[in-house]
XYZ file of C-alpha atoms in Angstrom:
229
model
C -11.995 112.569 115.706
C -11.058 108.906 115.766
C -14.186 106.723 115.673
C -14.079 103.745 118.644
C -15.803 101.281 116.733
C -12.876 101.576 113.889
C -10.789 98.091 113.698
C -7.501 98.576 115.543
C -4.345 96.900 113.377
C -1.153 97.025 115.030
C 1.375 97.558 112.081
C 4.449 95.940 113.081
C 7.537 98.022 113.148
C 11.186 96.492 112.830
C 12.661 99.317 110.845
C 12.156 97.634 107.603
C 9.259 98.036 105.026
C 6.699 100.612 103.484
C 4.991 101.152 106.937
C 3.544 104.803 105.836
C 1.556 103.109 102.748
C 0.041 99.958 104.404
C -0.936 102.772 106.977
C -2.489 104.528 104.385
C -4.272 101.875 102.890
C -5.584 100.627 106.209
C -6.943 104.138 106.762
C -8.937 103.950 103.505
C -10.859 101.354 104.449
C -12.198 102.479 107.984
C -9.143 100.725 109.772
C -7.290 102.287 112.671
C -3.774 101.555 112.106
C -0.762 102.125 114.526
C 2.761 101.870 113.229
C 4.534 100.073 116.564
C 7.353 98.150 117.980
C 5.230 97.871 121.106
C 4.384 94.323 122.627
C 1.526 95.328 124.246
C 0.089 97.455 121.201
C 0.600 94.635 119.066
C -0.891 92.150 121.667
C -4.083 94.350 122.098
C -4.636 95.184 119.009
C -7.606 93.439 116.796
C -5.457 92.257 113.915
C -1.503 92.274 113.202
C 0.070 93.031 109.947
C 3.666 92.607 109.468
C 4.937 93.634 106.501
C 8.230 94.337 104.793
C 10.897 94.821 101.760
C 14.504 94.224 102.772
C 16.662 91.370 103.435
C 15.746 88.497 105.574
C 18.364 88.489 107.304
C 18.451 92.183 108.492
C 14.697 91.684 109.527
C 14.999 88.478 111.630
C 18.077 90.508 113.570
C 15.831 93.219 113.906
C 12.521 91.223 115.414
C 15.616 89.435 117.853
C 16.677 92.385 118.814
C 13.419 94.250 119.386
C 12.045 91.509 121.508
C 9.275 90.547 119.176
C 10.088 87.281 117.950
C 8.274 85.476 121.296
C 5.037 87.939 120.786
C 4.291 87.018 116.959
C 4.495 83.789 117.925
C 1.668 84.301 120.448
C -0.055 86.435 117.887
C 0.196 83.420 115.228
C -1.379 80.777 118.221
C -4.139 83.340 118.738
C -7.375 83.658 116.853
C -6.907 87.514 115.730
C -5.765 88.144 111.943
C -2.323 88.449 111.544
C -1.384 89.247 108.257
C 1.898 88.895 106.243
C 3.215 90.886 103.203
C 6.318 90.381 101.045
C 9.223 89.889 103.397
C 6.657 90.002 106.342
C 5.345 86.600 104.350
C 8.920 85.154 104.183
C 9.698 85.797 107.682
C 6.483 83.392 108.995
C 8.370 80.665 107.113
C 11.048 78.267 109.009
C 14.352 79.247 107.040
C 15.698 81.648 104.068
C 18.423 80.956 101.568
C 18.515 84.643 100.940
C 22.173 85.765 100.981
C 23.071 82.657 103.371
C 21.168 80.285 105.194
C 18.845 82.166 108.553
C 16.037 80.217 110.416
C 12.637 82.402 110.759
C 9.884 82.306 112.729
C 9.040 78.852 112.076
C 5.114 80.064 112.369
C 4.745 78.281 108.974
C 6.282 75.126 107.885
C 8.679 75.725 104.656
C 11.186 77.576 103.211
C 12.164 80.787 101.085
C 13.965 80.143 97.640
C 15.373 82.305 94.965
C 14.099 82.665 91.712
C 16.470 80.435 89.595
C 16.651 81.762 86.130
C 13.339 82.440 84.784
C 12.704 82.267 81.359
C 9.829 84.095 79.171
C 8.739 83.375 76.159
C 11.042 82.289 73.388
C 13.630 81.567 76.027
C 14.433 84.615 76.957
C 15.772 84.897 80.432
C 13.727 87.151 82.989
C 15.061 89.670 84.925
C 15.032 89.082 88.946
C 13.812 90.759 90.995
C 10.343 90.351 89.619
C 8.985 93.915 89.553
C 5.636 94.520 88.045
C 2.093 93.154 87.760
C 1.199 89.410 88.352
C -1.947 87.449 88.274
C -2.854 85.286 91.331
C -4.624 81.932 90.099
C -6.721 79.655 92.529
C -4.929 76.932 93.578
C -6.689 74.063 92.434
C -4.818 71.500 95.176
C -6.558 73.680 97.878
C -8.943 71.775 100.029
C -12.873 73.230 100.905
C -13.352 76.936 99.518
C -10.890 78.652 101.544
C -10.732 81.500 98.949
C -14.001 82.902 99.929
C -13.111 82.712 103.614
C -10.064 84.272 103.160
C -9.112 88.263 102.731
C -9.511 87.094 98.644
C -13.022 86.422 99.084
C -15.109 88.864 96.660
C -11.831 88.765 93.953
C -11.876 87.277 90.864
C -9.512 84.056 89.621
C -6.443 85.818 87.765
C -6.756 88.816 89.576
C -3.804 91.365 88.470
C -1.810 92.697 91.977
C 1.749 94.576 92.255
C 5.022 92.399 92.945
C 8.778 93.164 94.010
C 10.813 90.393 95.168
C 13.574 87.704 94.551
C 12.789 85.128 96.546
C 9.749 83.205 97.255
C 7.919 81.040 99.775
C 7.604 77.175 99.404
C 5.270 75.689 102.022
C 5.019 72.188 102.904
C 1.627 72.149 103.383
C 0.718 72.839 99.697
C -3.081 72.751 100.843
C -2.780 76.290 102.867
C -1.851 77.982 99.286
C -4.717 79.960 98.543
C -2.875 81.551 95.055
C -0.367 80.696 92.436
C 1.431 83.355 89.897
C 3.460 82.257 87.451
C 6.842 84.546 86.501
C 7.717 83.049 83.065
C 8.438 78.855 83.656
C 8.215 79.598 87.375
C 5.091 79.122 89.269
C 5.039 80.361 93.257
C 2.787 80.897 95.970
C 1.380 83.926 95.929
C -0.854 83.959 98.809
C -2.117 81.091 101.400
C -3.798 80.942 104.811
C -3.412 78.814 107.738
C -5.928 79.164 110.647
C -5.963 82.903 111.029
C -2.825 83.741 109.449
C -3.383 85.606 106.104
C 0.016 85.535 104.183
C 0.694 87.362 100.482
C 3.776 87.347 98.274
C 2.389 90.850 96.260
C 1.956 94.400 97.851
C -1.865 94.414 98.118
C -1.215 98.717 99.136
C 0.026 98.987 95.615
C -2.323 96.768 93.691
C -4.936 99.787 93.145
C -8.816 98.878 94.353
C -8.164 95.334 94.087
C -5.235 95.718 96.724
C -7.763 97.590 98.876
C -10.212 95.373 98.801
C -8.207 92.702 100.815
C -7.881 95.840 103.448
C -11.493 95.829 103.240
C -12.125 92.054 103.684
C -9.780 92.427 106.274
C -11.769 94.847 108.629
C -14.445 92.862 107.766
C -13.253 89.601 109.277
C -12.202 91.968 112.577
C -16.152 93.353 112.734
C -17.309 89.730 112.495
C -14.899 88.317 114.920
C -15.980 91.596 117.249
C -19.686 90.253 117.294
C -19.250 86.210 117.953
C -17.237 87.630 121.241
């Protein structure tokens, strides 16, 4: 039996992305999650995750097609959480370079970029994508203490979480970017937040405890939310 007072997350579906493990890790941390293509599921719901692993492209055709570009928006103006992961991250951003040039949502102000040759230590050149464990670093430009109001709140400064991607965002607002990882003489955002949108370049469902704990902080910020209404 389903609990009432459980969180309700609306997992956005556009036939792209590991929708059955963000699921999953929702679940272990008390949150009702439904996997939908549904405006008014997503609309209703307490918090919004869109996540993702694919080609731009492909997924901006797919939220066109599906009708959901308009309602994300609306999401994004709202106060609820709306979280981003991976591609779901890239697709908040205004345009991609990723196998051509596509606009996105335009939610966030910026673009996505390719890795261009990374190089490791004594010069050798890294492979892309980057697949494997990164740390996320504070990012020291950030104004106030917006890590500890964010879903990172409780994690430690060079926390290890799981990445796969070749492309990355570039905000113009460098003072939303709540993380920074560095791939060999690359450094990226890894994670920022503007007003309620939560946005993260790493898989926190395969990151282990540390990935759930953003879940966590997550239905945490949805139970405090529930009792200023």
């Amino acid at each position: 039996m389903i609990e009432s007072n459980k969180p309700n997350v609306a997992i956005v579906n556009y036939g792209v992305g590991n929708l059955f493990s963000v699921q999953h890790a929702c679940n272990n941390v008390g949150i009702k999650a439904c996997i939908t293509s549904h405006k008014q599921e997503i609309l209703s719901a307490d918090a919004v995750i869109l996540p993702g692993v694919g080609a731009f492209g492909n997924a901006i055709e797919s939220l066109r097609k599906l009708d959901l570009i308009h309602v994300l928006k609306d999401v994004a103006t709202s106060s609820k959480p709306f979280v981003g992961i991976c591609l779901g991250m890239h697709l908040l951003m205004d345009e991609s370079e990723e196998f051509g040039s596509y606009q996105g949502l335009g939610i966030i102000k910026g673009s996505v970029i390719r890795f261009d040759n990374p190089v490791g230590v004594f010069g050798k050149r890294l492979k892309v994508p980057h697949v494997g464990w990164g740390c996320i670093h504070k990012n020291i430009d950030t104004r106030g203490n917006s890590w500890e109001t964010s879903m990172l709140r409780g994690l430690s400064d060079g926390e290890c979480m799981y990445f796969v991607h070749s492309f990355y965002v570039k905000p113009k607002n460098q003072n939303i970017v709540l993380s920074n990882t560095q791939y060999g003489n690359i450094e990226f955002c890894s994670s920022f937040q503007s007003r309620n949108i939560f946005a993260c370049q790493f898989h926190p469902e395969r990151s282990g405890l540390q990935g759930l704990e953003i879940y966590s902080k997550l239905a945490s910020i949805i139970k405090e939310q529930s009792k200023e209404r």
